[in-house]
Amino acid sequence: MNFTKAEFARSAADPKDFLRDGLPQMAFAGRSNVGKSSVINRLVGRKNLAYVGATPGKTTQINYFKVDGRAWLVDLPGYGYAKVSRSEKERWGRLMERYFQDEGDILTVGVLIVDARHKPTDDDVTMYNWFRESGCPEIVAANKLDKLKAREVEPNLALIRQTLEMADDEPLVPFSAEKGTGREQLIALLEAVCGK
Ligand code: GDP
């Protein structure tokens, strides 16, 4: 799949706008500021396909990008913004619930982006479990690897695996949206599920 052939298709703030056309869906989730937009932009080789530095107010929509005419890259709204109102948090929760429980069985693979520097948050654990409960394969990408010292990498990855209670065969990809580290590995894992 040629990830550089990606284009924005639509936003959905409501289940009636979810896409259910049978193409594989690769859903990306992560805490705000973890670098989800930067990871997506790195994958597609573009500076600003996904909007970096998105502000609260944009937190309750799902953005769909078509990749090479073959699959959907689904940018799920980030979570954990400090300044989001309770009603917006509830809207986010309802939207996620509807996406994960959609009867169209629309999810093909989940990509959870966590911060390589930190222990995953409770929200990260919750999101990881939502993917797991949906029954789709899940990939975790530990972003901002470039901010770690070499000796910190292994212990940090181990802490991420342990906190999320990842099975041994579940992939954890060390990633740097800044440097491009992990791009090929993540694409290979996505293609293994969605087709080349
Ligand atoms: P989002 O809110 O999850 O979409 O995060 P953004 O993509 O907007 O990134 C948040 C901030 O982290 C921005 O200042 C990015 O430049 C920075 N960032 C994202 N990925 C990396 C990375 O791999 N390394 C470094 N050093 N900074 C990153």
Coordinates of C-alpha atoms and ligand atoms in Angstrom, one line a residue:
M1 CA 0.0 0.0 0.0
N2 CA 1.4 3.4 -0.9
F3 CA 0.8 5.5 2.2
T4 CA 2.0 8.6 0.4
K5 CA -1.2 8.4 -1.7
A6 CA -3.4 9.6 1.1
E7 CA -6.2 12.1 1.0
F8 CA -8.7 13.5 3.5
A9 CA -12.2 12.2 2.9
R10 CA -14.5 13.3 5.6
S11 CA -15.1 14.0 9.3
A12 CA -17.7 12.2 11.4
A13 CA -19.1 13.7 14.6
D14 CA -22.0 11.3 14.5
P15 CA -22.5 7.6 13.7
K16 CA -24.6 8.4 10.7
D17 CA -21.4 9.7 9.1
F18 CA -19.3 6.6 9.9
L19 CA -17.9 4.9 6.8
R20 CA -18.9 1.3 6.3
D21 CA -17.9 0.6 2.8
G22 CA -16.0 -2.7 3.5
L23 CA -12.5 -1.2 3.0
P24 CA -10.2 -2.1 5.9
Q25 CA -10.0 0.5 8.6
M26 CA -6.9 1.4 10.5
A27 CA -7.9 3.4 13.5
F28 CA -5.3 5.6 15.3
A29 CA -5.9 6.7 18.9
G30 CA -3.8 8.6 21.5
R31 CA -3.8 11.1 24.2
S32 CA -3.7 14.7 23.1
N33 CA -0.2 15.9 22.4
V34 CA 1.3 12.4 22.1
G35 CA 2.0 13.1 18.5
K36 CA -0.8 11.3 16.8
S37 CA -1.1 13.8 14.0
S38 CA 2.7 13.8 13.6
V39 CA 2.8 10.0 13.4
I40 CA 0.0 10.1 10.7
N41 CA 1.8 12.8 8.8
R42 CA 5.1 10.8 9.0
L43 CA 3.3 7.7 7.7
V44 CA 1.9 9.5 4.7
G45 CA 5.0 11.5 4.2
R46 CA 3.2 14.8 4.5
K47 CA 3.7 17.8 6.8
N48 CA 0.1 18.6 7.5
L49 CA -2.4 16.0 6.3
A50 CA -3.5 15.6 9.9
Y51 CA -3.5 18.9 11.7
V52 CA -0.7 19.1 14.2
G53 CA -1.4 21.0 17.4
A54 CA -5.2 20.6 17.2
T55 CA -7.0 22.4 19.9
P56 CA -9.9 21.4 22.1
G57 CA -13.1 21.9 20.3
K58 CA -11.9 19.5 17.6
T59 CA -11.9 16.7 20.0
T60 CA -15.2 15.1 19.1
Q61 CA -14.8 14.2 15.5
I62 CA -13.3 11.2 13.6
N63 CA -11.3 12.1 10.5
Y64 CA -11.1 9.7 7.6
F65 CA -8.2 9.6 5.1
K66 CA -8.2 7.2 2.2
V67 CA -4.9 5.5 1.7
D68 CA -4.0 4.4 -1.9
G69 CA -7.7 3.7 -2.6
R70 CA -7.3 0.6 -0.5
A71 CA -7.9 1.3 3.1
W72 CA -9.1 4.0 5.5
L73 CA -6.8 5.6 8.0
V74 CA -9.1 6.6 10.8
D75 CA -7.9 9.4 13.0
L76 CA -9.9 9.0 16.3
P77 CA -10.3 12.1 18.4
G78 CA -7.5 12.5 21.0
Y79 CA -8.3 12.2 24.7
G80 CA -6.9 13.6 27.9
Y81 CA -7.1 17.3 27.1
A82 CA -6.8 19.2 30.3
K83 CA -9.2 22.0 29.4
V84 CA -12.1 20.1 27.9
S85 CA -15.6 20.6 29.4
R86 CA -17.4 17.7 31.0
S87 CA -20.1 17.8 28.2
E88 CA -17.4 17.5 25.6
K89 CA -15.8 14.6 27.4
E90 CA -19.2 12.9 27.4
R91 CA -19.6 13.6 23.7
W92 CA -16.2 12.0 23.1
G93 CA -17.1 9.0 25.2
R94 CA -20.4 8.5 23.3
L95 CA -18.7 8.8 19.9
M96 CA -16.1 6.3 20.8
E97 CA -18.6 3.9 22.2
R98 CA -20.6 4.1 19.0
Y99 CA -17.5 3.6 16.9
F100 CA -16.3 0.6 18.8
Q101 CA -19.7 -1.0 19.0
D102 CA -20.8 -0.3 15.4
E103 CA -22.7 -3.1 13.9
G104 CA -20.9 -2.8 10.6
D105 CA -17.8 -4.3 12.3
I106 CA -15.8 -1.5 10.8
L107 CA -12.6 -1.8 12.7
T108 CA -9.8 -3.8 11.1
V109 CA -6.7 -2.9 13.2
G110 CA -6.1 -0.4 16.0
V111 CA -3.0 1.7 16.5
L112 CA -2.6 3.1 19.9
I113 CA 0.1 5.8 20.2
V114 CA 1.7 6.2 23.6
D115 CA 4.6 8.4 24.7
A116 CA 7.8 6.4 24.8
R117 CA 9.0 8.5 27.8
H118 CA 6.2 7.8 30.2
K119 CA 4.2 5.0 31.8
P120 CA 0.8 4.8 29.8
T121 CA -2.0 6.8 31.5
D122 CA -5.2 5.2 32.8
D123 CA -6.9 6.6 29.6
D124 CA -4.3 4.8 27.5
V125 CA -5.1 1.6 29.3
T126 CA -8.8 2.1 28.7
M127 CA -8.3 2.8 25.0
Y128 CA -6.0 -0.2 24.7
N129 CA -8.7 -2.4 26.2
W130 CA -11.4 -1.0 24.0
F131 CA -9.4 -2.1 21.0
R132 CA -8.8 -5.4 22.6
E133 CA -12.4 -6.0 23.4
S134 CA -13.4 -5.1 19.8
G135 CA -11.4 -8.2 18.8
C136 CA -9.3 -6.6 16.2
P137 CA -5.5 -6.8 16.2
E138 CA -3.8 -4.0 17.9
I139 CA -0.4 -2.3 17.4
V140 CA 1.1 0.0 20.0
A141 CA 3.5 2.7 18.8
A142 CA 5.8 4.3 21.4
N143 CA 6.3 7.8 19.9
K144 CA 8.9 10.5 20.7
L145 CA 11.6 7.8 20.9
D146 CA 14.1 10.5 19.9
K147 CA 13.6 12.1 23.3
L148 CA 15.0 9.0 25.1
K149 CA 18.6 8.2 26.0
A150 CA 19.7 4.9 24.5
R151 CA 19.8 3.2 28.0
E152 CA 16.2 4.3 28.7
V153 CA 14.7 2.6 25.6
E154 CA 14.4 -1.0 26.8
P155 CA 13.1 -0.3 30.3
N156 CA 10.6 2.2 29.0
L157 CA 9.3 -0.2 26.4
A158 CA 9.1 -2.9 29.1
L159 CA 7.1 -0.6 31.3
I160 CA 4.7 0.2 28.5
R161 CA 4.1 -3.5 27.8
Q162 CA 3.6 -4.3 31.4
T163 CA 1.2 -1.4 32.1
L164 CA -1.0 -2.2 29.1
E165 CA -0.7 -5.9 29.9
M166 CA 0.3 -6.6 26.3
A167 CA 0.5 -10.2 25.2
D168 CA 4.0 -11.2 24.1
D169 CA 3.0 -11.5 20.4
E170 CA 1.4 -8.1 20.3
P171 CA 3.6 -5.6 18.5
L172 CA 5.1 -2.6 20.2
V173 CA 6.8 -0.3 17.7
P174 CA 9.4 2.2 18.9
F175 CA 8.6 5.3 16.9
S176 CA 9.8 8.8 16.2
A177 CA 7.5 11.0 14.1
E178 CA 10.3 13.5 14.3
K179 CA 13.0 11.3 12.9
G180 CA 11.0 8.7 11.0
T181 CA 12.1 5.8 13.2
G182 CA 9.6 2.9 13.0
R183 CA 7.8 4.0 9.9
E184 CA 8.6 0.9 7.8
Q185 CA 7.9 -1.5 10.7
L186 CA 4.5 0.1 11.4
I187 CA 3.6 0.0 7.7
A188 CA 4.6 -3.6 7.4
L189 CA 2.4 -4.5 10.4
L190 CA -0.6 -2.6 9.0
E191 CA -0.1 -4.3 5.6
A192 CA 0.0 -7.7 7.3
V193 CA -3.6 -7.1 8.4
C194 CA -5.0 -4.9 5.7
G195 CA -3.2 -6.2 2.6
K196 CA -0.2 -4.8 0.7
Ligands
GDP1 P1 -1.5 15.2 18.8 O1 -2.2 16.1 19.6 O2 -1.4 13.8 19.4 O3 -2.0 15.1 17.3 O4 0.1 15.6 18.7 P2 0.9 16.5 17.6 O5 1.2 15.7 16.4 O6 0.1 17.8 17.4 O7 2.3 16.7 18.4 C1 2.3 17.3 19.6 C2 3.7 17.9 19.8 O8 4.7 16.9 19.9 C3 4.2 18.8 18.6 O9 4.9 19.9 19.1 C4 5.1 17.9 17.8 O10 6.0 18.5 17.1 C5 5.7 17.0 18.9 N1 6.1 15.7 18.5 C6 5.3 14.8 17.8 N2 5.9 13.6 17.6 C7 7.2 13.8 18.0 C8 8.4 13.0 18.0 O11 8.4 11.8 17.6 N3 9.5 13.5 18.6 C9 9.5 14.8 19.1 N4 10.7 15.2 19.7 N5 8.4 15.6 19.1 C10 7.3 15.1 18.6

